[in-house]
């Protein structure tokens, strides 16, 4: 079964922007090229996981820089294929505004789906030595309860760990390092 790429794109922030005549809205060719289409498995493809941040960075250069400095970007470029890139968190075609409650990166979706997909996976936790139980701890906290109840003001993963410049606690530049946590 083929994905509904065009229908999803049409509902995305990029597709809606194109419909409204926003010239800078990403189109199919911006990510996939026009005549030089390549599979995501091809290392030269703009949609290969190692190249996705640079592809998205054509329009989002500041976010690309943050991602490349993050633990996720550094891990991906070091060859760890389990590390997420832009499309793992935002989706490939149905990219919604983070303010949209249906977005994969909105509020409670972060813990239950986006970040939790890896940080609550026993195999990935064991493979990379992640701290177990962090997602459950968040979901059982006031913030998790408030988020599940629909309070969009409650803190979610990205409020503490940031959205793109995710760094380990031991890194002094990390938003959760002992010197920055307060």
PDB file of C-alpha atoms in Angstrom:
ATOM      1  CA  UNK A   1       0.000   0.000   0.000  1.00  0.00           C
ATOM      2  CA  UNK A   2       1.408   3.366  -0.991  1.00  0.00           C
ATOM      3  CA  UNK A   3       1.417   6.271   1.452  1.00  0.00           C
ATOM      4  CA  UNK A   4      -0.962   9.131   0.789  1.00  0.00           C
ATOM      5  CA  UNK A   5       1.906  11.582   0.351  1.00  0.00           C
ATOM      6  CA  UNK A   6       0.123  14.267  -1.644  1.00  0.00           C
ATOM      7  CA  UNK A   7      -3.003  14.255   0.525  1.00  0.00           C
ATOM      8  CA  UNK A   8      -0.863  14.505   3.669  1.00  0.00           C
ATOM      9  CA  UNK A   9       1.271  17.280   2.139  1.00  0.00           C
ATOM     10  CA  UNK A  10      -1.882  19.240   1.252  1.00  0.00           C
ATOM     11  CA  UNK A  11      -2.910  19.195   4.956  1.00  0.00           C
ATOM     12  CA  UNK A  12       0.572  20.129   6.203  1.00  0.00           C
ATOM     13  CA  UNK A  13       1.908  23.586   7.072  1.00  0.00           C
ATOM     14  CA  UNK A  14       3.846  23.477   3.809  1.00  0.00           C
ATOM     15  CA  UNK A  15       0.819  22.508   1.718  1.00  0.00           C
ATOM     16  CA  UNK A  16      -1.426  25.059   3.405  1.00  0.00           C
ATOM     17  CA  UNK A  17       1.209  27.719   2.804  1.00  0.00           C
ATOM     18  CA  UNK A  18       1.407  26.806  -0.880  1.00  0.00           C
ATOM     19  CA  UNK A  19      -2.391  26.947  -1.131  1.00  0.00           C
ATOM     20  CA  UNK A  20      -2.341  30.462   0.370  1.00  0.00           C
ATOM     21  CA  UNK A  21       0.277  31.501  -2.179  1.00  0.00           C
ATOM     22  CA  UNK A  22       3.258  31.641   0.194  1.00  0.00           C
ATOM     23  CA  UNK A  23       6.170  31.536  -2.253  1.00  0.00           C
ATOM     24  CA  UNK A  24       8.580  30.152   0.365  1.00  0.00           C
ATOM     25  CA  UNK A  25       6.349  27.157   1.218  1.00  0.00           C
ATOM     26  CA  UNK A  26       8.184  23.900   0.593  1.00  0.00           C
ATOM     27  CA  UNK A  27       7.031  21.897  -2.404  1.00  0.00           C
ATOM     28  CA  UNK A  28       7.748  18.312  -3.455  1.00  0.00           C
ATOM     29  CA  UNK A  29      10.767  19.384  -5.535  1.00  0.00           C
ATOM     30  CA  UNK A  30      12.338  21.208  -2.581  1.00  0.00           C
ATOM     31  CA  UNK A  31      12.800  17.943  -0.718  1.00  0.00           C
ATOM     32  CA  UNK A  32      12.844  15.330  -3.465  1.00  0.00           C
ATOM     33  CA  UNK A  33      14.392  17.161  -6.442  1.00  0.00           C
ATOM     34  CA  UNK A  34      12.683  17.313  -9.806  1.00  0.00           C
ATOM     35  CA  UNK A  35      14.397  14.923 -12.211  1.00  0.00           C
ATOM     36  CA  UNK A  36      17.032  13.334 -10.002  1.00  0.00           C
ATOM     37  CA  UNK A  37      14.741  11.382  -7.663  1.00  0.00           C
ATOM     38  CA  UNK A  38      16.506   8.970  -5.342  1.00  0.00           C
ATOM     39  CA  UNK A  39      15.326   6.512  -2.712  1.00  0.00           C
ATOM     40  CA  UNK A  40      15.846   7.459   0.933  1.00  0.00           C
ATOM     41  CA  UNK A  41      18.226   4.475   1.091  1.00  0.00           C
ATOM     42  CA  UNK A  42      20.566   6.182  -1.401  1.00  0.00           C
ATOM     43  CA  UNK A  43      23.307   8.076   0.520  1.00  0.00           C
ATOM     44  CA  UNK A  44      23.138  10.863  -2.097  1.00  0.00           C
ATOM     45  CA  UNK A  45      19.372  11.346  -1.684  1.00  0.00           C
ATOM     46  CA  UNK A  46      18.203  14.566  -0.015  1.00  0.00           C
ATOM     47  CA  UNK A  47      15.737  12.410   1.959  1.00  0.00           C
ATOM     48  CA  UNK A  48      18.358   9.955   3.221  1.00  0.00           C
ATOM     49  CA  UNK A  49      18.271  10.229   7.045  1.00  0.00           C
ATOM     50  CA  UNK A  50      21.823  11.645   7.131  1.00  0.00           C
ATOM     51  CA  UNK A  51      20.772  14.390   4.677  1.00  0.00           C
ATOM     52  CA  UNK A  52      17.304  15.284   5.958  1.00  0.00           C
ATOM     53  CA  UNK A  53      18.524  18.018   8.328  1.00  0.00           C
ATOM     54  CA  UNK A  54      20.388  19.719   5.473  1.00  0.00           C
ATOM     55  CA  UNK A  55      17.321  19.394   3.238  1.00  0.00           C
ATOM     56  CA  UNK A  56      15.062  20.944   5.882  1.00  0.00           C
ATOM     57  CA  UNK A  57      17.848  23.406   6.682  1.00  0.00           C
ATOM     58  CA  UNK A  58      17.419  25.013   3.263  1.00  0.00           C
ATOM     59  CA  UNK A  59      14.421  26.794   4.800  1.00  0.00           C
ATOM     60  CA  UNK A  60      15.169  26.276   8.510  1.00  0.00           C
ATOM     61  CA  UNK A  61      18.935  26.974   8.807  1.00  0.00           C
ATOM     62  CA  UNK A  62      18.925  27.937  12.501  1.00  0.00           C
ATOM     63  CA  UNK A  63      17.140  24.727  13.437  1.00  0.00           C
ATOM     64  CA  UNK A  64      19.551  22.701  11.294  1.00  0.00           C
ATOM     65  CA  UNK A  65      22.497  24.161  13.244  1.00  0.00           C
ATOM     66  CA  UNK A  66      20.837  23.319  16.573  1.00  0.00           C
ATOM     67  CA  UNK A  67      20.027  19.779  15.435  1.00  0.00           C
ATOM     68  CA  UNK A  68      23.556  19.146  14.171  1.00  0.00           C
ATOM     69  CA  UNK A  69      24.984  20.249  17.556  1.00  0.00           C
ATOM     70  CA  UNK A  70      22.460  18.088  19.460  1.00  0.00           C
ATOM     71  CA  UNK A  71      23.047  14.589  20.777  1.00  0.00           C
ATOM     72  CA  UNK A  72      20.631  13.311  18.110  1.00  0.00           C
ATOM     73  CA  UNK A  73      22.482  14.971  15.215  1.00  0.00           C
ATOM     74  CA  UNK A  74      25.925  13.997  16.483  1.00  0.00           C
ATOM     75  CA  UNK A  75      24.782  10.401  16.981  1.00  0.00           C
ATOM     76  CA  UNK A  76      23.259  10.176  13.503  1.00  0.00           C
ATOM     77  CA  UNK A  77      26.403  11.566  11.859  1.00  0.00           C
ATOM     78  CA  UNK A  78      28.483   9.116  13.909  1.00  0.00           C
ATOM     79  CA  UNK A  79      26.550   6.282  12.249  1.00  0.00           C
ATOM     80  CA  UNK A  80      23.884   5.513  14.864  1.00  0.00           C
ATOM     81  CA  UNK A  81      20.903   4.864  12.615  1.00  0.00           C
ATOM     82  CA  UNK A  82      18.464   4.730  15.551  1.00  0.00           C
ATOM     83  CA  UNK A  83      18.984   8.444  16.167  1.00  0.00           C
ATOM     84  CA  UNK A  84      16.064  10.591  15.006  1.00  0.00           C
ATOM     85  CA  UNK A  85      16.171  13.229  12.315  1.00  0.00           C
ATOM     86  CA  UNK A  86      13.587  15.873  11.364  1.00  0.00           C
ATOM     87  CA  UNK A  87      11.107  13.506   9.739  1.00  0.00           C
ATOM     88  CA  UNK A  88      11.171  11.060  12.663  1.00  0.00           C
ATOM     89  CA  UNK A  89       9.696  13.715  14.939  1.00  0.00           C
ATOM     90  CA  UNK A  90       7.735  15.949  12.558  1.00  0.00           C
ATOM     91  CA  UNK A  91       6.627  13.362   9.990  1.00  0.00           C
ATOM     92  CA  UNK A  92       7.465  13.245   6.317  1.00  0.00           C
ATOM     93  CA  UNK A  93       4.513  14.851   4.574  1.00  0.00           C
ATOM     94  CA  UNK A  94       1.892  15.634   7.227  1.00  0.00           C
ATOM     95  CA  UNK A  95       3.999  18.201   9.062  1.00  0.00           C
ATOM     96  CA  UNK A  96       1.737  20.211  11.347  1.00  0.00           C
ATOM     97  CA  UNK A  97       2.419  23.315  13.394  1.00  0.00           C
ATOM     98  CA  UNK A  98       3.608  22.477  16.931  1.00  0.00           C
ATOM     99  CA  UNK A  99       0.640  24.568  18.131  1.00  0.00           C
ATOM    100  CA  UNK A 100      -1.753  22.157  16.402  1.00  0.00           C
ATOM    101  CA  UNK A 101      -2.910  19.590  19.011  1.00  0.00           C
ATOM    102  CA  UNK A 102      -2.846  16.924  16.277  1.00  0.00           C
ATOM    103  CA  UNK A 103       0.871  17.496  15.597  1.00  0.00           C
ATOM    104  CA  UNK A 104       3.330  14.780  16.554  1.00  0.00           C
ATOM    105  CA  UNK A 105       5.383  17.408  18.385  1.00  0.00           C
ATOM    106  CA  UNK A 106       2.559  18.984  20.393  1.00  0.00           C
ATOM    107  CA  UNK A 107       2.129  18.640  24.160  1.00  0.00           C
ATOM    108  CA  UNK A 108       1.354  15.129  25.316  1.00  0.00           C
ATOM    109  CA  UNK A 109       2.217  13.623  21.908  1.00  0.00           C
ATOM    110  CA  UNK A 110       5.865  14.291  22.682  1.00  0.00           C
ATOM    111  CA  UNK A 111       5.981  11.932  25.653  1.00  0.00           C
ATOM    112  CA  UNK A 112       3.548   9.342  24.378  1.00  0.00           C
ATOM    113  CA  UNK A 113       4.635   9.180  20.749  1.00  0.00           C
ATOM    114  CA  UNK A 114       7.499  11.340  19.563  1.00  0.00           C
ATOM    115  CA  UNK A 115      10.175  11.265  22.294  1.00  0.00           C
ATOM    116  CA  UNK A 116       8.623   8.235  23.969  1.00  0.00           C
ATOM    117  CA  UNK A 117       8.939   6.149  20.815  1.00  0.00           C
ATOM    118  CA  UNK A 118      12.659   5.815  21.594  1.00  0.00           C
ATOM    119  CA  UNK A 119      12.974   6.869  25.231  1.00  0.00           C
ATOM    120  CA  UNK A 120      10.326   4.356  26.338  1.00  0.00           C
ATOM    121  CA  UNK A 121      11.487   1.482  24.106  1.00  0.00           C
ATOM    122  CA  UNK A 122      13.139  -1.216  26.261  1.00  0.00           C
ATOM    123  CA  UNK A 123      15.411  -2.330  23.399  1.00  0.00           C
ATOM    124  CA  UNK A 124      16.719   1.177  22.703  1.00  0.00           C
ATOM    125  CA  UNK A 125      17.033   1.921  26.434  1.00  0.00           C
ATOM    126  CA  UNK A 126      19.177  -1.185  26.881  1.00  0.00           C
ATOM    127  CA  UNK A 127      21.167  -0.690  23.674  1.00  0.00           C
ATOM    128  CA  UNK A 128      22.226   2.893  24.501  1.00  0.00           C
ATOM    129  CA  UNK A 129      22.113   2.860  28.292  1.00  0.00           C
ATOM    130  CA  UNK A 130      19.263   5.362  28.588  1.00  0.00           C
ATOM    131  CA  UNK A 131      17.643   5.891  31.964  1.00  0.00           C
ATOM    132  CA  UNK A 132      14.553   3.691  32.136  1.00  0.00           C
ATOM    133  CA  UNK A 133      11.208   4.969  33.346  1.00  0.00           C
ATOM    134  CA  UNK A 134      11.587   8.637  32.381  1.00  0.00           C
ATOM    135  CA  UNK A 135       8.502   8.670  30.169  1.00  0.00           C
ATOM    136  CA  UNK A 136       6.372   6.956  32.820  1.00  0.00           C
ATOM    137  CA  UNK A 137       7.716   9.365  35.435  1.00  0.00           C
ATOM    138  CA  UNK A 138       6.705  12.326  33.272  1.00  0.00           C
ATOM    139  CA  UNK A 139       3.257  10.855  32.527  1.00  0.00           C
ATOM    140  CA  UNK A 140       2.677  10.321  36.273  1.00  0.00           C
ATOM    141  CA  UNK A 141       3.749  13.883  37.115  1.00  0.00           C
ATOM    142  CA  UNK A 142       1.496  16.917  37.368  1.00  0.00           C
ATOM    143  CA  UNK A 143       2.724  18.040  33.936  1.00  0.00           C
ATOM    144  CA  UNK A 144       1.837  14.724  32.319  1.00  0.00           C
ATOM    145  CA  UNK A 145      -1.588  14.673  33.952  1.00  0.00           C
ATOM    146  CA  UNK A 146      -2.310  18.276  32.968  1.00  0.00           C
ATOM    147  CA  UNK A 147      -1.162  17.650  29.400  1.00  0.00           C
ATOM    148  CA  UNK A 148      -3.362  14.567  29.065  1.00  0.00           C
ATOM    149  CA  UNK A 149      -6.275  16.607  30.416  1.00  0.00           C
ATOM    150  CA  UNK A 150      -5.758  19.049  27.552  1.00  0.00           C
ATOM    151  CA  UNK A 151      -3.965  21.871  29.364  1.00  0.00           C
ATOM    152  CA  UNK A 152      -1.701  23.145  26.604  1.00  0.00           C
ATOM    153  CA  UNK A 153       0.229  25.271  29.124  1.00  0.00           C
ATOM    154  CA  UNK A 154       1.682  22.275  30.976  1.00  0.00           C
ATOM    155  CA  UNK A 155       5.357  21.529  30.418  1.00  0.00           C
ATOM    156  CA  UNK A 156       6.213  18.812  27.929  1.00  0.00           C
ATOM    157  CA  UNK A 157       9.509  17.165  26.964  1.00  0.00           C
ATOM    158  CA  UNK A 158      10.675  20.051  24.814  1.00  0.00           C
ATOM    159  CA  UNK A 159      10.010  22.669  27.469  1.00  0.00           C
ATOM    160  CA  UNK A 160      12.891  21.308  29.525  1.00  0.00           C
ATOM    161  CA  UNK A 161      15.053  19.496  26.972  1.00  0.00           C
ATOM    162  CA  UNK A 162      14.469  21.967  24.073  1.00  0.00           C
ATOM    163  CA  UNK A 163      13.105  21.008  20.688  1.00  0.00           C
ATOM    164  CA  UNK A 164      16.239  20.732  18.592  1.00  0.00           C
ATOM    165  CA  UNK A 165      19.382  21.378  20.683  1.00  0.00           C
ATOM    166  CA  UNK A 166      18.903  18.327  22.893  1.00  0.00           C
ATOM    167  CA  UNK A 167      22.063  17.772  24.902  1.00  0.00           C
ATOM    168  CA  UNK A 168      22.948  15.329  27.694  1.00  0.00           C
ATOM    169  CA  UNK A 169      22.770  16.609  31.276  1.00  0.00           C
ATOM    170  CA  UNK A 170      26.572  16.325  31.619  1.00  0.00           C
ATOM    171  CA  UNK A 171      27.073  18.917  28.839  1.00  0.00           C
ATOM    172  CA  UNK A 172      27.366  22.368  30.425  1.00  0.00           C
ATOM    173  CA  UNK A 173      25.454  23.846  27.447  1.00  0.00           C
ATOM    174  CA  UNK A 174      22.489  21.530  28.113  1.00  0.00           C
ATOM    175  CA  UNK A 175      19.238  23.119  29.238  1.00  0.00           C
ATOM    176  CA  UNK A 176      19.060  20.437  31.949  1.00  0.00           C
ATOM    177  CA  UNK A 177      22.672  20.640  33.163  1.00  0.00           C
ATOM    178  CA  UNK A 178      23.041  21.404  36.864  1.00  0.00           C
ATOM    179  CA  UNK A 179      24.112  24.961  36.032  1.00  0.00           C
ATOM    180  CA  UNK A 180      21.108  25.653  33.766  1.00  0.00           C
ATOM    181  CA  UNK A 181      18.243  23.612  35.196  1.00  0.00           C
ATOM    182  CA  UNK A 182      16.794  26.401  37.336  1.00  0.00           C
TER     183      UNK A 182
END
